[in-house]
Tab-separated table of C-alpha atoms in Angstrom:
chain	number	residue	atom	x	y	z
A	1	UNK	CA	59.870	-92.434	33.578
A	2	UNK	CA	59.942	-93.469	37.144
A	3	UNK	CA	59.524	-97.048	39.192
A	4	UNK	CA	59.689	-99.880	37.258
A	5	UNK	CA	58.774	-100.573	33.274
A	6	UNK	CA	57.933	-103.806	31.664
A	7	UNK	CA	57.655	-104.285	28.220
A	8	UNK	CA	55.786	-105.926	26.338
A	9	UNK	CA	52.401	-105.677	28.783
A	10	UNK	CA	51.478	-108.586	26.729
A	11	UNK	CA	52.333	-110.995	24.357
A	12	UNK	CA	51.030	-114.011	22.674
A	13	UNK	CA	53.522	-116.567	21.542
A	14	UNK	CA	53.892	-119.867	19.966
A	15	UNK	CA	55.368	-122.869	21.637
A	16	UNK	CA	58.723	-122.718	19.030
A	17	UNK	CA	59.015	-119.256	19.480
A	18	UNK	CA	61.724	-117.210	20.882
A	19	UNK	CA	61.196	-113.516	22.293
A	20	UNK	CA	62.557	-111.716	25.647
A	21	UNK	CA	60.963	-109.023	27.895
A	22	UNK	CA	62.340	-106.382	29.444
A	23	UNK	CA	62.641	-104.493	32.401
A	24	UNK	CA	64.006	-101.319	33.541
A	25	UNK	CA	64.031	-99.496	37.102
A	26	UNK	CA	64.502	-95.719	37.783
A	27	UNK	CA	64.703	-96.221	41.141
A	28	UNK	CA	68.569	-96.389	41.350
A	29	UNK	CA	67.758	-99.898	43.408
A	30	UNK	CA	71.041	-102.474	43.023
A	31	UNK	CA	69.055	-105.781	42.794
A	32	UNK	CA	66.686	-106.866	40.853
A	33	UNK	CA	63.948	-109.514	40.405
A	34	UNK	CA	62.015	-111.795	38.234
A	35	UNK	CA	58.581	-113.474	39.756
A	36	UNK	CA	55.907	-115.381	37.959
A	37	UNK	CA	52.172	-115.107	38.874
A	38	UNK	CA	49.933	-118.020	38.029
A	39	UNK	CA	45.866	-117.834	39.103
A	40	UNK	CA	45.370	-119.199	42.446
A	41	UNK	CA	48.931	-119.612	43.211
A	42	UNK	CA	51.293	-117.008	45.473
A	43	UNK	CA	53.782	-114.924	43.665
A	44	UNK	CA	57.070	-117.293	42.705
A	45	UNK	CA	59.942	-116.271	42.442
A	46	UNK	CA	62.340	-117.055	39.518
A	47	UNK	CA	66.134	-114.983	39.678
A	48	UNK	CA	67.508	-112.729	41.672
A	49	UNK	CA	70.197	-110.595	40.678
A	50	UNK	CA	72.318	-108.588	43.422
A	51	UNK	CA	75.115	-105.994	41.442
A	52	UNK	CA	73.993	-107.908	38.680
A	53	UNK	CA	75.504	-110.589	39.596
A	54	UNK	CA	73.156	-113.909	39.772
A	55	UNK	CA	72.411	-114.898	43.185
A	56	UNK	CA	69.526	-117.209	43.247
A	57	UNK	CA	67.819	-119.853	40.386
A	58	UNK	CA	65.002	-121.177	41.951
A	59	UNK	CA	64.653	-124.352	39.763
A	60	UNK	CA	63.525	-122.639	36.974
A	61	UNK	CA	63.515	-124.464	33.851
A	62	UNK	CA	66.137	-123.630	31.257
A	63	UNK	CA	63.593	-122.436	28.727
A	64	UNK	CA	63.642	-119.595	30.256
A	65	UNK	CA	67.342	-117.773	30.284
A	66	UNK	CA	67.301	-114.289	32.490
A	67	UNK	CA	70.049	-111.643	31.840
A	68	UNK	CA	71.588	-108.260	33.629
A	69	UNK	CA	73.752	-105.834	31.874
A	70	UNK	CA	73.567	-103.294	34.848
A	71	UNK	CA	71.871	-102.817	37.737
A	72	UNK	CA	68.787	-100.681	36.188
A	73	UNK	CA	68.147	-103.823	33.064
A	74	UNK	CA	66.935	-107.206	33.576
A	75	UNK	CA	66.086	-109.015	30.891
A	76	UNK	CA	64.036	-112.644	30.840
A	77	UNK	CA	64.494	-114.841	27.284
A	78	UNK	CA	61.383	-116.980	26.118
A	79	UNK	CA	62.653	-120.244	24.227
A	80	UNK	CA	60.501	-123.191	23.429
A	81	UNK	CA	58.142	-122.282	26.251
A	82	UNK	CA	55.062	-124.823	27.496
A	83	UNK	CA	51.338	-123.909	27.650
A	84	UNK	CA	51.680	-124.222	31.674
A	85	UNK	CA	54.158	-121.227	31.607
A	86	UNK	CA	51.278	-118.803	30.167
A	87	UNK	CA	50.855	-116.292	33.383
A	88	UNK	CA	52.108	-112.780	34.755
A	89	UNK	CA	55.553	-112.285	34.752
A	90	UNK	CA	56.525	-109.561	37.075
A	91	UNK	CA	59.672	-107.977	37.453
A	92	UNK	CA	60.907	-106.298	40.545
A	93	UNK	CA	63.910	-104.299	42.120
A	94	UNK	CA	64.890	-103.427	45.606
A	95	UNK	CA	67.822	-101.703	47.374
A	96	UNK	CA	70.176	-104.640	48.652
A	97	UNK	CA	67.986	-107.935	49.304
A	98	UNK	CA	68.214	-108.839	52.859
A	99	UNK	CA	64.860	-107.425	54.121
A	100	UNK	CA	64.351	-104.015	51.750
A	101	UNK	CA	60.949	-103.720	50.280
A	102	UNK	CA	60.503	-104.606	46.708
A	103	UNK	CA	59.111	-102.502	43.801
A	104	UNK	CA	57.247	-104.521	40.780
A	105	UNK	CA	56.532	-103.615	37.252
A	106	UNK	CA	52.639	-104.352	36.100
A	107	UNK	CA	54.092	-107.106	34.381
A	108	UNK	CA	53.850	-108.844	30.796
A	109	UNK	CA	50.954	-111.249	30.824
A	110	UNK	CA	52.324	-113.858	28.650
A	111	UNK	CA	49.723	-116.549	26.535
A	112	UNK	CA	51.581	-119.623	24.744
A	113	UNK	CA	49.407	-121.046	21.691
B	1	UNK	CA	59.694	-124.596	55.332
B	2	UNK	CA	58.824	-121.070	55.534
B	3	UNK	CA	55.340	-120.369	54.920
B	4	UNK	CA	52.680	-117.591	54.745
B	5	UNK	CA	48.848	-118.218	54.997
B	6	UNK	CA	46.320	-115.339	54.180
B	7	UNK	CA	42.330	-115.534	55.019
B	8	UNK	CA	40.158	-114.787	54.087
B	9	UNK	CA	40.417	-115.658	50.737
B	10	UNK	CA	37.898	-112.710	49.666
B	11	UNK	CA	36.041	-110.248	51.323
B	12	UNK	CA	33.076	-108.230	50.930
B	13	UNK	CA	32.340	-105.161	52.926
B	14	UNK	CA	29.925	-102.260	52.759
B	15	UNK	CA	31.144	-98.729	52.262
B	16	UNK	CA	32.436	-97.733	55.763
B	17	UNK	CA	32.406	-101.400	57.467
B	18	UNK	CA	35.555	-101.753	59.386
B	19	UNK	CA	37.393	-105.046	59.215
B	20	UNK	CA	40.913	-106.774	59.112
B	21	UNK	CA	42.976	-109.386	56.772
B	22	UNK	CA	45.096	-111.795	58.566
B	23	UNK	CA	48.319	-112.890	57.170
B	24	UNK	CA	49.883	-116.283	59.672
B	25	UNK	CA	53.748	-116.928	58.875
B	26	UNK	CA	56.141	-119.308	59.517
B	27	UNK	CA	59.465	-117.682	59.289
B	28	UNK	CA	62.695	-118.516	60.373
B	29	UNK	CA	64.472	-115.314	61.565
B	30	UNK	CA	61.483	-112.883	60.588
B	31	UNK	CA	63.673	-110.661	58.819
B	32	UNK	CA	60.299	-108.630	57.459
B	33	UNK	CA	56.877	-108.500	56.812
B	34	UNK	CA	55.435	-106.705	53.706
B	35	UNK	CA	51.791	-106.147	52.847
B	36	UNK	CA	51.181	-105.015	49.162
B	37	UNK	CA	47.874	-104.110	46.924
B	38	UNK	CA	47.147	-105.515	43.585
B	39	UNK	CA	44.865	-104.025	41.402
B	40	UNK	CA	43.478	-105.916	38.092
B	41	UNK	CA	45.923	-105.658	35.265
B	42	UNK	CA	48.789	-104.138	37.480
B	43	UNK	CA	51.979	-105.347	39.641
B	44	UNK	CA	51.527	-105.144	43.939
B	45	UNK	CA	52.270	-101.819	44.921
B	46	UNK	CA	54.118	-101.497	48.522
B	47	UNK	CA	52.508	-100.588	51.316
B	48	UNK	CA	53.922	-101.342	54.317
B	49	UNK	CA	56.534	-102.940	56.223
B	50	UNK	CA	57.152	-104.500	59.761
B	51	UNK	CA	60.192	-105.914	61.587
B	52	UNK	CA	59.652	-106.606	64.946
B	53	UNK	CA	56.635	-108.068	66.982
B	54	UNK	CA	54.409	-104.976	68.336
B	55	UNK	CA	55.401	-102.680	65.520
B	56	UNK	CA	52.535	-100.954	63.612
B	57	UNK	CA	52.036	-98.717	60.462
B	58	UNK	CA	48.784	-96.496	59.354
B	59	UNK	CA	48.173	-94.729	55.904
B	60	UNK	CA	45.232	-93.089	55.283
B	61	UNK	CA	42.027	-96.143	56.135
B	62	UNK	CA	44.930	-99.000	56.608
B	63	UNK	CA	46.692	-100.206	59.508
B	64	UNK	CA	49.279	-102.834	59.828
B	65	UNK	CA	50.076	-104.683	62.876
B	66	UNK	CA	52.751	-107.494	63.693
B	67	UNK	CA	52.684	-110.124	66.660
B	68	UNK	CA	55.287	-113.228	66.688
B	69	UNK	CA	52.792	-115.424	64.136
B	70	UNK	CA	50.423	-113.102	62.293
B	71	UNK	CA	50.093	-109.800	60.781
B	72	UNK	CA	46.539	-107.933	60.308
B	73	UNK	CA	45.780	-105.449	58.016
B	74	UNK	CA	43.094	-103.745	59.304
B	75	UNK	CA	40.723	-101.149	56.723
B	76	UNK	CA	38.913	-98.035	58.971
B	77	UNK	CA	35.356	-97.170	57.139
B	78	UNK	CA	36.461	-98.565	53.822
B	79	UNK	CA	35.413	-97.083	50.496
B	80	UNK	CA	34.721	-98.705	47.242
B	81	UNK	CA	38.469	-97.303	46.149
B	82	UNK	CA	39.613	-99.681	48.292
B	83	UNK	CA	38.603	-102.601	46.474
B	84	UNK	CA	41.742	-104.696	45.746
B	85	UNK	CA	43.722	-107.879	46.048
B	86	UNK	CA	46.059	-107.547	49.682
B	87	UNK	CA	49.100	-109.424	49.329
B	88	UNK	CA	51.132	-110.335	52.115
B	89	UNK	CA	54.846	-111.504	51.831
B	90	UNK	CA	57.365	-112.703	54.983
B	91	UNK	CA	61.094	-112.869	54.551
B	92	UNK	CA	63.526	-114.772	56.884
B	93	UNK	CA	66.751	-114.939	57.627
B	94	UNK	CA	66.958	-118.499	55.943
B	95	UNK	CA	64.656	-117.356	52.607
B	96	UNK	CA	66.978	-118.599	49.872
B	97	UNK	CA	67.915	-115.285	48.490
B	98	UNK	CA	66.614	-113.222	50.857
B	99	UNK	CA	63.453	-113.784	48.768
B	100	UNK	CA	60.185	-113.057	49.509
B	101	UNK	CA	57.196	-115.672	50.484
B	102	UNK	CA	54.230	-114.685	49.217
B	103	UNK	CA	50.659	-115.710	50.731
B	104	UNK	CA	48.035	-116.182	47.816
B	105	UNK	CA	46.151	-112.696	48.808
B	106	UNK	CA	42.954	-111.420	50.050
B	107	UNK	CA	40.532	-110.134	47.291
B	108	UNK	CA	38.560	-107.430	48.853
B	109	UNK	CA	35.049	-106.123	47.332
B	110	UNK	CA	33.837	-102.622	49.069
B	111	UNK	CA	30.537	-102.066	47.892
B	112	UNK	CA	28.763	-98.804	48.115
């Protein structure tokens, strides 16, 4: 496999529910990054993880609960999610963050009942 | 507040009509400028980047260019392949993060 992989592409999910998607990079990059993409709306970003190490939360609400084991996983957990968060989550990775380009998954297009 | 501002919103060209995107930032510290393509159903793929004001970049139809406020993407003799959502994206050197600012796109429709 090479780039970036997202799994699940899509997933349809109750608002008590708990699930997680994943994301894995081949690229050997050593940061990593979680954006949601809403209709109409610019790409937002959610966590960034340098070394795996978290570097930036950008007021994202506590339902959801990111996690990196290494520098190649990133990992986003679901809990008690809102029908407002339904939209593309797209993960992405980059080597270093100052001003490196980023790589992106296609995403898990996510649909809360 | 750093911001990026794309227009047109969408596009529609004919097979081989030349035109350009325009992405307007305000960055503190332009640190880069990316341009990316969406297609339906799939995450922006790179495309280019710029640093500094007067730098360009060409593959293939597109060409980027970079002045102190705006970027253009301009498509040579497009071709229905084309056809795409252009993203544009601005980081500065006070982007919490490093992270990048996204404009909301350009959808562009090449007809044949």
């Amino acid at each position: 496999e090479t780039g970036v992989t997202q799994t699940p592409r899509h997933l349809v999910m109750g608002m008590t529910n708990k699930k997680s998607l994943k994301c894995e990079q081949h690229l050997g990059h050593n940061a990593m990054y979680w954006y949601k993409q809403s209709a109409k709306k610019p790409l937002e970003l959610m966590f960034v993880y340098n070394f795996k190490e978290q570097t930036e939360n950008n007021s994202v609400p506590s339902r959801f609960s990111p996690e990196c084991p290494n520098s190649s996983h990133l990992f986003l957990h679901l809990h008690t999610l809102q029908p407002e968060d339904s939209a593309l989550y797209l993960c992405a990775s980059s080597q270093g963050v100052a001003n490196q380009p980023q790589h992106f998954g296609d995403g898990t297009r996510l649909s809360i009942l | 507040e750093d911001q990026v501002t794309q227009s047109p919103e969408a596009l529609r060209l004919q097979e081989g009509e030349s035109s350009s995107l325009n992405c307007s930032y305000t960055v503190s510290g332009l640190r880069g400028l990316f341009w990316y393509r969406q297609d339906p159903g799939k995450g922006p793929e790179f495309l280019f980047t710029l640093y500094s004001a007067g730098e360009e970049k060409e593959k293939e139809r597109l060409k980027a260019t970079l002045t102190k406020k705006e970027s253009f993407l301009h498509i040579t003799a497009p071709k229905p392949e084309d056809s795409a959502t252009y993203l544009c994206a601005a980081v500065g050197s006070l982007s919490a993060g490093y992270a990048l600012n996204f404009g909301k796109g350009t959808s562009l429709l090449v007809t044949p």
